[in-house]
PDB file of C-alpha atoms in Angstrom:
ATOM      1  CA  MET A   1      20.475 -41.599 151.210  1.00 39.00           C
ATOM      2  CA  ALA A   2      20.646 -45.391 151.436  1.00 40.00           C
ATOM      3  CA  LYS A   3      23.807 -47.152 152.399  1.00 42.00           C
ATOM      4  CA  LYS A   4      25.273 -49.931 150.123  1.00 41.00           C
ATOM      5  CA  SER A   5      25.758 -53.138 151.624  1.00 42.00           C
ATOM      6  CA  ARG A   6      27.713 -55.976 150.008  1.00 42.00           C
ATOM      7  CA  LYS A   7      27.521 -59.648 150.998  1.00 43.00           C
ATOM      8  CA  GLN A   8      30.705 -61.786 150.710  1.00 41.00           C
ATOM      9  CA  GLN A   9      31.310 -65.410 151.344  1.00 40.00           C
ATOM     10  CA  GLN A  10      34.945 -65.117 151.909  1.00 42.00           C
ATOM     11  CA  PRO A  11      37.027 -62.392 153.440  1.00 39.00           C
ATOM     12  CA  GLN A  12      38.324 -59.736 151.237  1.00 43.00           C
ATOM     13  CA  SER A  13      42.292 -59.600 150.513  1.00 47.00           C
ATOM     14  CA  GLY A  14      43.330 -61.741 153.520  1.00 59.00           C
ATOM     15  CA  GLY A  15      40.416 -60.515 155.774  1.00 88.00           C
ATOM     16  CA  THR A  16      40.731 -59.098 159.327  1.00 95.00           C
ATOM     17  CA  PRO A  17      41.952 -61.242 162.443  1.00 96.00           C
ATOM     18  CA  ALA A  18      38.409 -62.040 162.980  1.00 97.00           C
ATOM     19  CA  THR A  19      37.532 -63.397 159.621  1.00 96.00           C
ATOM     20  CA  VAL A  20      40.914 -65.197 159.653  1.00 96.00           C
ATOM     21  CA  ALA A  21      39.921 -66.823 162.874  1.00 96.00           C
ATOM     22  CA  LEU A  22      36.662 -67.977 161.462  1.00 97.00           C
ATOM     23  CA  THR A  23      38.090 -69.280 158.425  1.00 95.00           C
ATOM     24  CA  ALA A  24      40.823 -71.290 160.220  1.00 95.00           C
ATOM     25  CA  ALA A  25      38.040 -72.815 162.681  1.00 96.00           C
ATOM     26  CA  GLY A  26      35.983 -73.880 159.578  1.00 96.00           C
ATOM     27  CA  VAL A  27      32.958 -72.063 160.768  1.00 95.00           C
ATOM     28  CA  PRO A  28      30.285 -71.071 158.204  1.00 96.00           C
ATOM     29  CA  TYR A  29      29.949 -67.290 158.185  1.00 97.00           C
ATOM     30  CA  GLU A  30      28.788 -64.505 155.929  1.00 96.00           C
ATOM     31  CA  VAL A  31      30.608 -61.036 155.534  1.00 95.00           C
ATOM     32  CA  HIS A  32      28.623 -57.790 155.178  1.00 93.00           C
ATOM     33  CA  ALA A  33      30.460 -54.674 154.077  1.00 92.00           C
ATOM     34  CA  TYR A  34      28.883 -51.244 153.884  1.00 90.00           C
ATOM     35  CA  ASP A  35      29.971 -47.622 153.600  1.00 88.00           C
ATOM     36  CA  HIS A  36      30.541 -46.482 156.986  1.00 86.00           C
ATOM     37  CA  ASP A  37      29.536 -42.887 157.837  1.00 84.00           C
ATOM     38  CA  PRO A  38      31.808 -41.295 160.422  1.00 84.00           C
ATOM     39  CA  ALA A  39      29.172 -38.851 161.302  1.00 84.00           C
ATOM     40  CA  HIS A  40      26.654 -41.492 162.316  1.00 82.00           C
ATOM     41  CA  PRO A  41      25.917 -41.314 165.971  1.00 82.00           C
ATOM     42  CA  SER A  42      25.947 -45.244 166.575  1.00 84.00           C
ATOM     43  CA  TYR A  43      28.149 -47.719 164.814  1.00 82.00           C
ATOM     44  CA  GLY A  44      25.880 -50.822 165.568  1.00 82.00           C
ATOM     45  CA  GLU A  45      22.421 -48.959 164.671  1.00 86.00           C
ATOM     46  CA  GLU A  46      24.337 -47.839 161.581  1.00 86.00           C
ATOM     47  CA  ALA A  47      25.358 -51.504 160.565  1.00 88.00           C
ATOM     48  CA  ALA A  48      21.717 -52.606 161.154  1.00 87.00           C
ATOM     49  CA  GLU A  49      20.240 -49.956 158.976  1.00 88.00           C
ATOM     50  CA  ALA A  50      22.987 -50.569 156.299  1.00 88.00           C
ATOM     51  CA  MET A  51      22.376 -54.338 156.089  1.00 90.00           C
ATOM     52  CA  GLY A  52      18.492 -54.015 156.635  1.00 91.00           C
ATOM     53  CA  VAL A  53      18.814 -56.257 159.621  1.00 91.00           C
ATOM     54  CA  SER A  54      16.885 -55.988 162.817  1.00 92.00           C
ATOM     55  CA  PRO A  55      18.880 -54.180 165.548  1.00 92.00           C
ATOM     56  CA  ASP A  56      17.899 -57.127 167.859  1.00 93.00           C
ATOM     57  CA  ARG A  57      20.215 -59.390 165.638  1.00 96.00           C
ATOM     58  CA  VAL A  58      23.205 -57.037 165.400  1.00 95.00           C
ATOM     59  CA  PHE A  59      25.578 -57.260 168.519  1.00 96.00           C
ATOM     60  CA  LYS A  60      28.002 -54.597 169.532  1.00 95.00           C
ATOM     61  CA  THR A  61      31.268 -55.537 171.196  1.00 97.00           C
ATOM     62  CA  LEU A  62      32.085 -53.726 174.557  1.00 97.00           C
ATOM     63  CA  VAL A  63      35.064 -54.082 176.674  1.00 98.00           C
ATOM     64  CA  ALA A  64      34.586 -53.624 180.463  1.00 98.00           C
ATOM     65  CA  ASP A  65      36.889 -53.764 183.515  1.00 98.00           C
ATOM     66  CA  VAL A  66      35.399 -56.138 185.981  1.00 98.00           C
ATOM     67  CA  ASP A  67      37.191 -56.234 189.275  1.00 97.00           C
ATOM     68  CA  GLY A  68      40.442 -55.294 187.367  1.00 96.00           C
ATOM     69  CA  ALA A  69      39.994 -57.820 184.515  1.00 97.00           C
ATOM     70  CA  LEU A  70      39.181 -56.666 181.119  1.00 98.00           C
ATOM     71  CA  THR A  71      35.950 -58.648 180.024  1.00 98.00           C
ATOM     72  CA  VAL A  72      34.195 -58.575 176.504  1.00 98.00           C
ATOM     73  CA  ALA A  73      30.375 -57.985 176.582  1.00 98.00           C
ATOM     74  CA  VAL A  74      28.397 -58.895 173.486  1.00 98.00           C
ATOM     75  CA  VAL A  75      24.820 -57.174 173.468  1.00 97.00           C
ATOM     76  CA  PRO A  76      22.402 -56.320 170.979  1.00 96.00           C
ATOM     77  CA  VAL A  77      22.786 -52.713 169.519  1.00 93.00           C
ATOM     78  CA  ALA A  78      19.025 -52.007 170.301  1.00 90.00           C
ATOM     79  CA  GLY A  79      19.851 -52.117 174.098  1.00 92.00           C
ATOM     80  CA  GLN A  80      22.568 -51.335 176.521  1.00 95.00           C
ATOM     81  CA  LEU A  81      24.898 -53.307 178.716  1.00 97.00           C
ATOM     82  CA  ASP A  82      23.984 -54.005 182.249  1.00 98.00           C
ATOM     83  CA  LEU A  83      27.213 -53.618 184.144  1.00 98.00           C
ATOM     84  CA  LYS A  84      25.880 -55.381 187.360  1.00 98.00           C
ATOM     85  CA  ALA A  85      24.630 -58.270 185.397  1.00 98.00           C
ATOM     86  CA  LEU A  86      27.972 -58.408 183.509  1.00 98.00           C
ATOM     87  CA  ALA A  87      29.912 -58.521 186.819  1.00 98.00           C
ATOM     88  CA  ALA A  88      27.675 -61.243 188.100  1.00 98.00           C
ATOM     89  CA  ALA A  89      28.004 -63.376 185.147  1.00 98.00           C
ATOM     90  CA  VAL A  90      31.750 -63.642 185.458  1.00 98.00           C
ATOM     91  CA  GLY A  91      31.396 -63.910 189.553  1.00 97.00           C
ATOM     92  CA  GLY A  92      32.665 -60.284 189.846  1.00 97.00           C
ATOM     93  CA  LYS A  93      31.541 -57.523 192.093  1.00 97.00           C
ATOM     94  CA  ARG A  94      32.176 -54.247 190.163  1.00 97.00           C
ATOM     95  CA  ALA A  95      32.232 -53.450 186.643  1.00 98.00           C
ATOM     96  CA  ALA A  96      32.888 -50.358 184.520  1.00 98.00           C
ATOM     97  CA  MET A  97      33.589 -49.570 180.963  1.00 98.00           C
ATOM     98  CA  ALA A  98      37.170 -50.082 180.070  1.00 98.00           C
ATOM     99  CA  ASP A  99      39.361 -47.177 178.892  1.00 97.00           C
ATOM    100  CA  PRO A 100      38.869 -46.910 175.209  1.00 96.00           C
ATOM    101  CA  THR A 101      42.557 -46.594 174.504  1.00 97.00           C
ATOM    102  CA  LEU A 102      43.238 -49.771 176.535  1.00 97.00           C
ATOM    103  CA  ALA A 103      40.394 -51.604 174.888  1.00 97.00           C
ATOM    104  CA  GLU A 104      41.797 -50.782 171.637  1.00 96.00           C
ATOM    105  CA  ARG A 105      45.350 -51.720 172.476  1.00 97.00           C
ATOM    106  CA  THR A 106      44.445 -54.964 174.136  1.00 97.00           C
ATOM    107  CA  THR A 107      41.892 -56.174 171.347  1.00 97.00           C
ATOM    108  CA  GLY A 108      43.891 -54.935 168.582  1.00 96.00           C
ATOM    109  CA  TYR A 109      40.918 -53.151 166.953  1.00 96.00           C
ATOM    110  CA  VAL A 110      39.685 -49.461 166.910  1.00 94.00           C
ATOM    111  CA  ARG A 111      36.594 -48.552 168.538  1.00 90.00           C
ATOM    112  CA  GLY A 112      33.472 -49.051 166.348  1.00 88.00           C
ATOM    113  CA  GLY A 113      35.273 -52.050 164.905  1.00 92.00           C
ATOM    114  CA  ILE A 114      36.000 -54.152 167.798  1.00 96.00           C
ATOM    115  CA  SER A 115      35.264 -57.692 167.173  1.00 97.00           C
ATOM    116  CA  PRO A 116      34.777 -60.567 169.844  1.00 98.00           C
ATOM    117  CA  LEU A 117      36.697 -62.718 167.299  1.00 98.00           C
ATOM    118  CA  GLY A 118      40.437 -62.754 166.664  1.00 97.00           C
ATOM    119  CA  GLN A 119      41.429 -60.346 169.382  1.00 97.00           C
ATOM    120  CA  ARG A 120      45.112 -59.727 170.070  1.00 96.00           C
ATOM    121  CA  LYS A 121      44.696 -61.141 173.567  1.00 95.00           C
ATOM    122  CA  LYS A 122      42.090 -63.513 174.557  1.00 93.00           C
ATOM    123  CA  LEU A 123      39.702 -61.892 177.101  1.00 97.00           C
ATOM    124  CA  ARG A 124      36.870 -63.753 178.959  1.00 97.00           C
ATOM    125  CA  THR A 125      33.557 -62.977 176.935  1.00 98.00           C
ATOM    126  CA  VAL A 126      29.993 -62.848 177.889  1.00 98.00           C
ATOM    127  CA  LEU A 127      27.388 -63.149 175.167  1.00 98.00           C
ATOM    128  CA  ASP A 128      23.898 -61.798 176.033  1.00 98.00           C
ATOM    129  CA  ASP A 129      21.546 -64.618 176.144  1.00 97.00           C
ATOM    130  CA  SER A 130      19.030 -63.150 173.650  1.00 97.00           C
ATOM    131  CA  ALA A 131      21.723 -64.174 170.964  1.00 98.00           C
ATOM    132  CA  ALA A 132      20.223 -67.732 171.547  1.00 97.00           C
ATOM    133  CA  THR A 133      16.651 -66.726 170.156  1.00 97.00           C
ATOM    134  CA  HIS A 134      18.088 -66.080 166.598  1.00 97.00           C
ATOM    135  CA  PRO A 135      19.536 -68.607 163.969  1.00 97.00           C
ATOM    136  CA  THR A 136      22.333 -66.130 163.217  1.00 97.00           C
ATOM    137  CA  ILE A 137      23.597 -62.881 164.476  1.00 98.00           C
ATOM    138  CA  CYS A 138      25.885 -60.239 163.356  1.00 96.00           C
ATOM    139  CA  VAL A 139      28.971 -58.706 165.045  1.00 97.00           C
ATOM    140  CA  SER A 140      31.891 -56.647 164.059  1.00 95.00           C
ATOM    141  CA  ALA A 141      34.372 -58.276 161.599  1.00 96.00           C
ATOM    142  CA  GLY A 142      37.098 -56.202 162.873  1.00 95.00           C
ATOM    143  CA  ARG A 143      36.578 -52.697 161.354  1.00 92.00           C
ATOM    144  CA  ARG A 144      34.114 -50.066 160.829  1.00 90.00           C
ATOM    145  CA  GLY A 145      31.784 -50.956 158.074  1.00 91.00           C
ATOM    146  CA  LEU A 146      32.354 -54.712 158.110  1.00 94.00           C
ATOM    147  CA  GLU A 147      30.326 -57.273 159.904  1.00 94.00           C
ATOM    148  CA  VAL A 148      30.066 -61.011 160.243  1.00 96.00           C
ATOM    149  CA  GLU A 149      26.999 -63.080 160.400  1.00 97.00           C
ATOM    150  CA  LEU A 150      27.283 -66.353 162.159  1.00 98.00           C
ATOM    151  CA  SER A 151      25.370 -68.487 164.592  1.00 98.00           C
ATOM    152  CA  PRO A 152      25.518 -67.653 168.180  1.00 98.00           C
ATOM    153  CA  ASP A 153      26.522 -71.181 169.093  1.00 98.00           C
ATOM    154  CA  ASP A 154      29.514 -70.744 166.847  1.00 98.00           C
ATOM    155  CA  LEU A 155      30.421 -67.452 168.438  1.00 98.00           C
ATOM    156  CA  ALA A 156      30.111 -68.698 171.888  1.00 98.00           C
ATOM    157  CA  THR A 157      32.168 -71.723 171.166  1.00 97.00           C
ATOM    158  CA  LEU A 158      34.933 -69.627 169.417  1.00 97.00           C
ATOM    159  CA  THR A 159      35.076 -67.050 172.114  1.00 97.00           C
ATOM    160  CA  ALA A 160      34.385 -69.633 175.132  1.00 97.00           C
ATOM    161  CA  ALA A 161      31.482 -67.051 175.918  1.00 98.00           C
ATOM    162  CA  VAL A 162      29.175 -67.409 178.814  1.00 97.00           C
ATOM    163  CA  LEU A 163      25.732 -66.830 177.846  1.00 98.00           C
ATOM    164  CA  ALA A 164      23.846 -64.635 180.349  1.00 98.00           C
ATOM    165  CA  PRO A 165      21.285 -61.812 180.519  1.00 98.00           C
ATOM    166  CA  ILE A 166      23.651 -58.924 180.481  1.00 98.00           C
ATOM    167  CA  GLY A 167      21.711 -56.512 177.911  1.00 96.00           C
ATOM    168  CA  ARG A 168      18.756 -54.193 178.868  1.00 92.00           C
ATOM    169  CA  ALA A 169      16.451 -52.408 176.655  1.00 83.00           C
TER     170      ALA A 169
END
């Protein structure tokens, strides 16, 4: 059964912290809403399928602990996060995935809906350098079933992200 994907130019009913941040910054973006299936094994792959977008253009937001500091990693859903590369990108030695409850509490979002934008606490962010090969990419808009499409340059600027090769196939 095909999922319904709806495009919106403006956030619905006030939006999420991510769409509010984008609007406040005056950054052009497009919202893609789809019906989230809780049984789907991968939030990111579900988003790519529902929107009919290549998984190389849909990026997942992961929270890792690098030498005791929470760090956001934004990588294509088609691959995985290279924790050693993430640590190196921020001058750290060791990286591990953050405790999910801590990630949710710190960002203000739920797993599967963590956005790199509009987080409760601003965390250092690393964007996989493959993003620069696309005119636009999609990231979570702050809840499951909602994505924002924007230029990777705008995402990097708004999150003060470092671009580095942190993804692997």
